[in-house]
mmCIF file of C-alpha atoms in Angstrom:
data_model
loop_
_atom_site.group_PDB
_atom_site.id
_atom_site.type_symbol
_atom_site.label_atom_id
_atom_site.label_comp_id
_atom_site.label_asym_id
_atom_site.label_seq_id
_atom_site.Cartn_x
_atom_site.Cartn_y
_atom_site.Cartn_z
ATOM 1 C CA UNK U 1 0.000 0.000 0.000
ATOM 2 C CA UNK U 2 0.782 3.745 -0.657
ATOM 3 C CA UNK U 3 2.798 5.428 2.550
ATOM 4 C CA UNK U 4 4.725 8.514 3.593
ATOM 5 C CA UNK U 5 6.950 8.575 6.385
ATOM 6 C CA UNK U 6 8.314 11.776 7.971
ATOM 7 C CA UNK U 7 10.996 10.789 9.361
ATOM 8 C CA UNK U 8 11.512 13.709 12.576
ATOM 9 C CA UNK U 9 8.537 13.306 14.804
ATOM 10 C CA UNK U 10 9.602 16.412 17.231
ATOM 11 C CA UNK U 11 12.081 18.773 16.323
ATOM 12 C CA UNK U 12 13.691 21.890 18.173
ATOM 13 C CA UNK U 13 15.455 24.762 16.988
ATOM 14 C CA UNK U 14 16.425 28.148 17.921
ATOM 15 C CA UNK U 15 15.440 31.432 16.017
ATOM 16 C CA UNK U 16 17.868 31.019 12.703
ATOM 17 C CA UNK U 17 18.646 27.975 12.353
ATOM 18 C CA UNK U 18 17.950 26.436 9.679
ATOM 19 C CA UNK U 19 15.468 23.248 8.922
ATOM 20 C CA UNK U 20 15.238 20.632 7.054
ATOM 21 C CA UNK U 21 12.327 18.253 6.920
ATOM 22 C CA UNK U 22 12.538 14.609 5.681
ATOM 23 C CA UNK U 23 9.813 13.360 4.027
ATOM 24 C CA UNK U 24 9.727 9.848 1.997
ATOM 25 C CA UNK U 25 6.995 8.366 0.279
ATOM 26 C CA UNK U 26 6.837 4.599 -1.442
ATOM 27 C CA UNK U 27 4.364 4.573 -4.693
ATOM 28 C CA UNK U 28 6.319 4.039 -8.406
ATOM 29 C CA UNK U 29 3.864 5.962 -10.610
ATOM 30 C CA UNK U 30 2.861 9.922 -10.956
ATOM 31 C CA UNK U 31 2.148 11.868 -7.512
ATOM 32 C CA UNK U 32 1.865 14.552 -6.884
ATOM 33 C CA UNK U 33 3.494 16.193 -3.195
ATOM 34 C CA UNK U 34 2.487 18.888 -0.560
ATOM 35 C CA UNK U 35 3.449 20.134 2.918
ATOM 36 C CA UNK U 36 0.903 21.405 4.745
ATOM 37 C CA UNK U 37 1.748 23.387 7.988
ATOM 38 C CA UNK U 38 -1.052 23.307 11.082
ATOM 39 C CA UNK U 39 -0.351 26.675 13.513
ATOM 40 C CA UNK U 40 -1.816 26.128 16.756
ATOM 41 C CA UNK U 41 -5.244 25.908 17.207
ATOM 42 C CA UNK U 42 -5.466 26.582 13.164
ATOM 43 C CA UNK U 43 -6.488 24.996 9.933
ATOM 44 C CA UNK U 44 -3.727 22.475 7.857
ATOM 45 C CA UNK U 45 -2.799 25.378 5.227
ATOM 46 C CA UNK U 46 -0.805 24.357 2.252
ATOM 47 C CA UNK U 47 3.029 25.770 2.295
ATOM 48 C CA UNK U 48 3.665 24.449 -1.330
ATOM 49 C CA UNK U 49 2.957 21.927 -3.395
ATOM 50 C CA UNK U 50 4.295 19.742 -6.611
ATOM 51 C CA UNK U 51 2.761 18.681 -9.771
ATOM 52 C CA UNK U 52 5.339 18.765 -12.089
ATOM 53 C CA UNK U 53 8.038 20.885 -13.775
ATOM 54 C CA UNK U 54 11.230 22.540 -11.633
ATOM 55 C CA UNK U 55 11.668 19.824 -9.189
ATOM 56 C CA UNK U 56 12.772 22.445 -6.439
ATOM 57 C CA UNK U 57 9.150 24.522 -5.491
ATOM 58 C CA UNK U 58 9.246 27.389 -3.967
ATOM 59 C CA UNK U 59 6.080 28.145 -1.135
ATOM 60 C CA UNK U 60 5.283 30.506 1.486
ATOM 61 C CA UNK U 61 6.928 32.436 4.151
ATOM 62 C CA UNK U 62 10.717 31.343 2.805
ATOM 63 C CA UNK U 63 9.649 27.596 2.674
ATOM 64 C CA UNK U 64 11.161 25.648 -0.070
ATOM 65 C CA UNK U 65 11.023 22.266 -1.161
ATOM 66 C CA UNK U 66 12.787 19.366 -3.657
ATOM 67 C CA UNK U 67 11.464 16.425 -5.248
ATOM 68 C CA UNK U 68 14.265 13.705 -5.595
ATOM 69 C CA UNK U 69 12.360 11.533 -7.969
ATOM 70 C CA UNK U 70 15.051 8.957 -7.475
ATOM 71 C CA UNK U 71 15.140 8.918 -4.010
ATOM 72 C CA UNK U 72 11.334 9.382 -3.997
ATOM 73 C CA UNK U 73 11.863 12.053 -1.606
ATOM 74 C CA UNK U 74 10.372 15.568 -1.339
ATOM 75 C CA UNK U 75 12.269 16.953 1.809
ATOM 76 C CA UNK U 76 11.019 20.818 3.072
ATOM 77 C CA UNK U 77 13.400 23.517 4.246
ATOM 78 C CA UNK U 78 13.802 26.760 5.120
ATOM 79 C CA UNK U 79 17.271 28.558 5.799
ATOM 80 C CA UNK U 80 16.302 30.591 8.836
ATOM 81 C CA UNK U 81 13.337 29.919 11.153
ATOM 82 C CA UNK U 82 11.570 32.468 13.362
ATOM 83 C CA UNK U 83 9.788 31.648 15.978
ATOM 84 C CA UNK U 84 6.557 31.803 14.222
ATOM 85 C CA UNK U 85 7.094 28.817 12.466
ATOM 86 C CA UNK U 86 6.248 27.144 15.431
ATOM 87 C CA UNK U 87 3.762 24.222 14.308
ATOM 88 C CA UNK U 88 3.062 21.128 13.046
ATOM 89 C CA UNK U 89 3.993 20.226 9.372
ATOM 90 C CA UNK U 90 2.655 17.558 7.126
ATOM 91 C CA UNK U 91 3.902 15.725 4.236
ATOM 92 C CA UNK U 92 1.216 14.522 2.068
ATOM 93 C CA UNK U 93 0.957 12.863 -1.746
ATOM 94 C CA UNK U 94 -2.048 12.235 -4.203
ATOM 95 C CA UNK U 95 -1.806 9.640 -6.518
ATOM 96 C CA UNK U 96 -2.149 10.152 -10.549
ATOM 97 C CA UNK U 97 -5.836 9.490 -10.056
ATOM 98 C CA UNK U 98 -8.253 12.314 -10.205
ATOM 99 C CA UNK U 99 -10.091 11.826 -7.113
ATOM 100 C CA UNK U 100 -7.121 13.349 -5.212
ATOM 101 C CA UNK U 101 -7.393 11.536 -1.996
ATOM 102 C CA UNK U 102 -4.456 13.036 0.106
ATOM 103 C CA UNK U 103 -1.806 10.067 1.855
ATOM 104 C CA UNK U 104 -0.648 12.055 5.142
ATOM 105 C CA UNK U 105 2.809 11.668 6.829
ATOM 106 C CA UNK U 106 2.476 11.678 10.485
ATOM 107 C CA UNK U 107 3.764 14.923 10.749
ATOM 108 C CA UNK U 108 6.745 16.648 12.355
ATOM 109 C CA UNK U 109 6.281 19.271 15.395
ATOM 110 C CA UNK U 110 8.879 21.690 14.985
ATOM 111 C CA UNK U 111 9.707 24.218 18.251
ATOM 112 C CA UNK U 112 11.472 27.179 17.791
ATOM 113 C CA UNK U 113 12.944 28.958 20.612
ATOM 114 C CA UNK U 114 13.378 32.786 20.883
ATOM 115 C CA UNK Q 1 -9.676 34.666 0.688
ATOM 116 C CA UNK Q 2 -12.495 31.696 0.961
ATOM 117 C CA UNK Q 3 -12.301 29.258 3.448
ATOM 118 C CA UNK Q 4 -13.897 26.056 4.085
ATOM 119 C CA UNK Q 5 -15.933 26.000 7.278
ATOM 120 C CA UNK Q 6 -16.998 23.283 9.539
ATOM 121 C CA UNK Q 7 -19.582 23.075 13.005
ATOM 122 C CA UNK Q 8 -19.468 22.409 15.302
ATOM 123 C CA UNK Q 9 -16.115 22.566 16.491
ATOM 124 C CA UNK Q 10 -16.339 20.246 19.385
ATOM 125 C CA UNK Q 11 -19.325 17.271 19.459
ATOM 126 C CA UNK Q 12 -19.548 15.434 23.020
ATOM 127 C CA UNK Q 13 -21.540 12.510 22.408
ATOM 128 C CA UNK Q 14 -22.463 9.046 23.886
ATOM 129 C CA UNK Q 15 -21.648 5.643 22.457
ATOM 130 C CA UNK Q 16 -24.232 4.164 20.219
ATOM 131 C CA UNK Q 17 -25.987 7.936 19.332
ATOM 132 C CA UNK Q 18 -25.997 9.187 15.863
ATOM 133 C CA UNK Q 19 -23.788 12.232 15.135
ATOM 134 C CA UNK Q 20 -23.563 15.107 11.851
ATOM 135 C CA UNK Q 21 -21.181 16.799 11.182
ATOM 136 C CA UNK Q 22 -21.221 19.543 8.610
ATOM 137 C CA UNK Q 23 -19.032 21.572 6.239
ATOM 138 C CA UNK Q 24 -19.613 24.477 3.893
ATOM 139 C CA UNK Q 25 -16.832 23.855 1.138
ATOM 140 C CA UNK Q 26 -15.643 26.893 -1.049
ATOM 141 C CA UNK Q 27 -18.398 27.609 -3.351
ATOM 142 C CA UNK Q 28 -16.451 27.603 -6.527
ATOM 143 C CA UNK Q 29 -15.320 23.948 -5.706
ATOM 144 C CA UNK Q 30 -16.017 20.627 -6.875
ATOM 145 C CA UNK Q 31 -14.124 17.947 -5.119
ATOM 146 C CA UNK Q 32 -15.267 17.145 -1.278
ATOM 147 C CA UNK Q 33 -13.241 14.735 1.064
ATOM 148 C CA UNK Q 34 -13.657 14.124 4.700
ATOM 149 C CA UNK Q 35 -10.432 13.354 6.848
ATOM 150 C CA UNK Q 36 -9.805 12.171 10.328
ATOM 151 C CA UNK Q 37 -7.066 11.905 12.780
ATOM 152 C CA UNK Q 38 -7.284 10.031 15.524
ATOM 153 C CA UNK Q 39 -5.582 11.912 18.886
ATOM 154 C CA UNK Q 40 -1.278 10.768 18.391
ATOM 155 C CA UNK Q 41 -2.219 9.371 14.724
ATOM 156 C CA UNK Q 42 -2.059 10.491 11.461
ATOM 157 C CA UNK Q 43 -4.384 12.358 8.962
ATOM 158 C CA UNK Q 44 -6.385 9.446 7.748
ATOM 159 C CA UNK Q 45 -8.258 9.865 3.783
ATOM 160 C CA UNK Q 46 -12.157 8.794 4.924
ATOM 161 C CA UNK Q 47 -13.778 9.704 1.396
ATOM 162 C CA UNK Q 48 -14.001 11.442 -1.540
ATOM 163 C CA UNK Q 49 -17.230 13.342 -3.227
ATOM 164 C CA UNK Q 50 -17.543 14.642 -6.764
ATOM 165 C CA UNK Q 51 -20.446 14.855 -8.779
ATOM 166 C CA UNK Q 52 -22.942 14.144 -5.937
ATOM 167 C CA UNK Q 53 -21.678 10.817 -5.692
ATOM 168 C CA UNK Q 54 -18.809 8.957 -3.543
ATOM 169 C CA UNK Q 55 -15.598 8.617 -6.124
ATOM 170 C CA UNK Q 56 -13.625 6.678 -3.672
ATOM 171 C CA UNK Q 57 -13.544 5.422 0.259
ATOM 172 C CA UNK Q 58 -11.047 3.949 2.533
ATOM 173 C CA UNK Q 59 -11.895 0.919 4.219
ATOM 174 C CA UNK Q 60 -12.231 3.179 7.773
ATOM 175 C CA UNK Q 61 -15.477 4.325 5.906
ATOM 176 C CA UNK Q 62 -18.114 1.742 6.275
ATOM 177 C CA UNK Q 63 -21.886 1.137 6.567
ATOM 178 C CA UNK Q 64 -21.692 3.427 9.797
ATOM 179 C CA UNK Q 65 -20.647 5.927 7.729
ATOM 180 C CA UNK Q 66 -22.434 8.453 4.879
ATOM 181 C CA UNK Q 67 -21.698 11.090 3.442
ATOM 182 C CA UNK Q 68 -24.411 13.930 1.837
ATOM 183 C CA UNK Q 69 -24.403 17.496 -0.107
ATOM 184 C CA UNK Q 70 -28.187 17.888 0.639
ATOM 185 C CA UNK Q 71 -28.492 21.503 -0.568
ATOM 186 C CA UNK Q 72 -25.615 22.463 -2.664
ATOM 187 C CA UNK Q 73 -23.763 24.019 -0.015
ATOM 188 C CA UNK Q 74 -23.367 21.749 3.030
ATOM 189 C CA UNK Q 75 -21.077 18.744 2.990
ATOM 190 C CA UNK Q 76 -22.018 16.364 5.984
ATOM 191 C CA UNK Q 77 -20.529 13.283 7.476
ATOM 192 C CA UNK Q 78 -22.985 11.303 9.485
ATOM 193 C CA UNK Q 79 -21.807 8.510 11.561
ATOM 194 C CA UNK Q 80 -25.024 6.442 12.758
ATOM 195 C CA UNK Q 81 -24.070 4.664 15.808
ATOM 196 C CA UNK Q 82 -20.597 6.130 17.110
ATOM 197 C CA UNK Q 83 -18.153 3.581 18.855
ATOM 198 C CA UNK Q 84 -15.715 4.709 21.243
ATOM 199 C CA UNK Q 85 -12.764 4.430 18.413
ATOM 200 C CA UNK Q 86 -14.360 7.115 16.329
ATOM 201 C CA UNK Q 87 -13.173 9.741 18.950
ATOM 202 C CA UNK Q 88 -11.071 12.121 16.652
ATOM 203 C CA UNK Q 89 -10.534 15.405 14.612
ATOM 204 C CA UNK Q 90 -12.247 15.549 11.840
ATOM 205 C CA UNK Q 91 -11.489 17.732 8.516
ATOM 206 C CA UNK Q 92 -13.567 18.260 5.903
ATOM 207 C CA UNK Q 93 -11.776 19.974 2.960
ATOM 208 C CA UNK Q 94 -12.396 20.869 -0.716
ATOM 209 C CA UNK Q 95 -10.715 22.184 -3.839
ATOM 210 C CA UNK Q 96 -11.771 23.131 -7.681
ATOM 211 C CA UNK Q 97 -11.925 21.596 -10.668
ATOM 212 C CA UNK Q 98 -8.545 21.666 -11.821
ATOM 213 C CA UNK Q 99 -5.906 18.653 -11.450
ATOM 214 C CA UNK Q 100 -3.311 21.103 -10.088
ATOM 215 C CA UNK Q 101 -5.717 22.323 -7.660
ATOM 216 C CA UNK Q 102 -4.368 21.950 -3.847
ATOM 217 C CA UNK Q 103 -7.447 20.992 -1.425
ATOM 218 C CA UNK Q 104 -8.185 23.738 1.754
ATOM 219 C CA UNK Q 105 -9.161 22.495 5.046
ATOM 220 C CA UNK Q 106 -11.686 23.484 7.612
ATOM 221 C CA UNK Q 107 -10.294 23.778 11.172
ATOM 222 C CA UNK Q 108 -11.685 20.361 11.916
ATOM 223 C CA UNK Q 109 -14.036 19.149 14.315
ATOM 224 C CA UNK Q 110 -13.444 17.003 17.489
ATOM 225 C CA UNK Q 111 -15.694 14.811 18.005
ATOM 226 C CA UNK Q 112 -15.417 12.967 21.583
ATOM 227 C CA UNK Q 113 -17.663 9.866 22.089
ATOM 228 C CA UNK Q 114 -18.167 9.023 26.043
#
């Protein structure tokens, strides 16, 4: 069956650090990928998202993130975090079929410390 | 910018009773899906709705559950005789006609069954 792991469950940083994300997912054919991001008490908002083209995407609030077809990968990052990034993230994939169903990662809490 | 909205936001409600929940999607949209996540667990794919009809289901989604658009603006999830296990957030979300079309979230619902 169709999976994605994330592989950091908790992470903590401090303000500027940098972070990287590892998300892995095991299905051969067409995806397509997202990261959602869940502030608290908030809805799951989408940070970016791939459907094809430039494997590295570009989303919101400095996030960036690269599909490594190879490695079936699609890890987020973000050079500096504030402290306002402060949430849960989720790596999730559709399939190639058009009724879109999202496959969820169990998500990674990242803490940033002022 | 449009949002998909769910009530209510918390349902207490005993074993055995019959619960609704309800979603307004984003009017423009044509895709529907209903999502849970059981506390510590991930997001879990419960069903898909297009063209007032199911287009797919996860085997978590069965005879207990149903799904209806009765009015062209709600989206409800109806769970006729709630078991202890179906304690859990649960997100409705939609998104638009277009394959390259990310789905939006509601802020969930958590529904607690005593």
């Amino acid at each position: 069956a169709q999976s994605v792991s994330q592989h950091n469950h908790h992470v903590i940083l401090s303000e500027a650090a940098s972070l990287e994300l590892g998300c892995n997912y095991s299905y051969g054919g067409t995806v397509n990928l997202f990261w959602y991001v869940q502030y608290p008490g908030q809805h799951l908002q989408l940070l970016l998202k791939y459907f094809s083209g430039d494997p590295l995407v570009k989303g919101i609030k400095g996030f960036e993130a690269e599909f490594i077809k190879s490695k079936f990968s699609f890890n987020l990052r973000k050079p500096s975090v504030q402290w306002s990034d402060t949430a849960e993230y989720f790596c999730a994939v559709s399939l190639g079929s058009n009724t879109g169903k999202l496959i969820f990662g169990q998500g990674t809490t990242l803490q940033v410390k002022p | 910018e449009p949002e998909v909205t769910q009530t209510p936001s918390h349902q207490v409600t005993q074993m055995g009773q019959e619960v609704i929940l309800r979603c307004v999607p984003i009017s423009n949209h044509l895709y529907f899906y209903w999502y849970r996540q059981i506390l510590g667990q991930k997001v879990e794919f419960l069903v898909s709705f297009y063209n007032n009809e199911i287009s797919e289901k996860s085997e978590i989604f069965d005879d207990q559950f149903s799904v209806e658009r009765p009015d062209g603006s709600n989206f409800t999830l109806k769970i006729r005789s709630t078991k202890l296990e179906d304690s859990a957030m649960y997100f409705c979300a939609s998104r638009g006609q277009a394959h390259n079309q990310p789905q939006h979230f509601g802020d969930g619902t958590r529904l607690s069954i005593l």
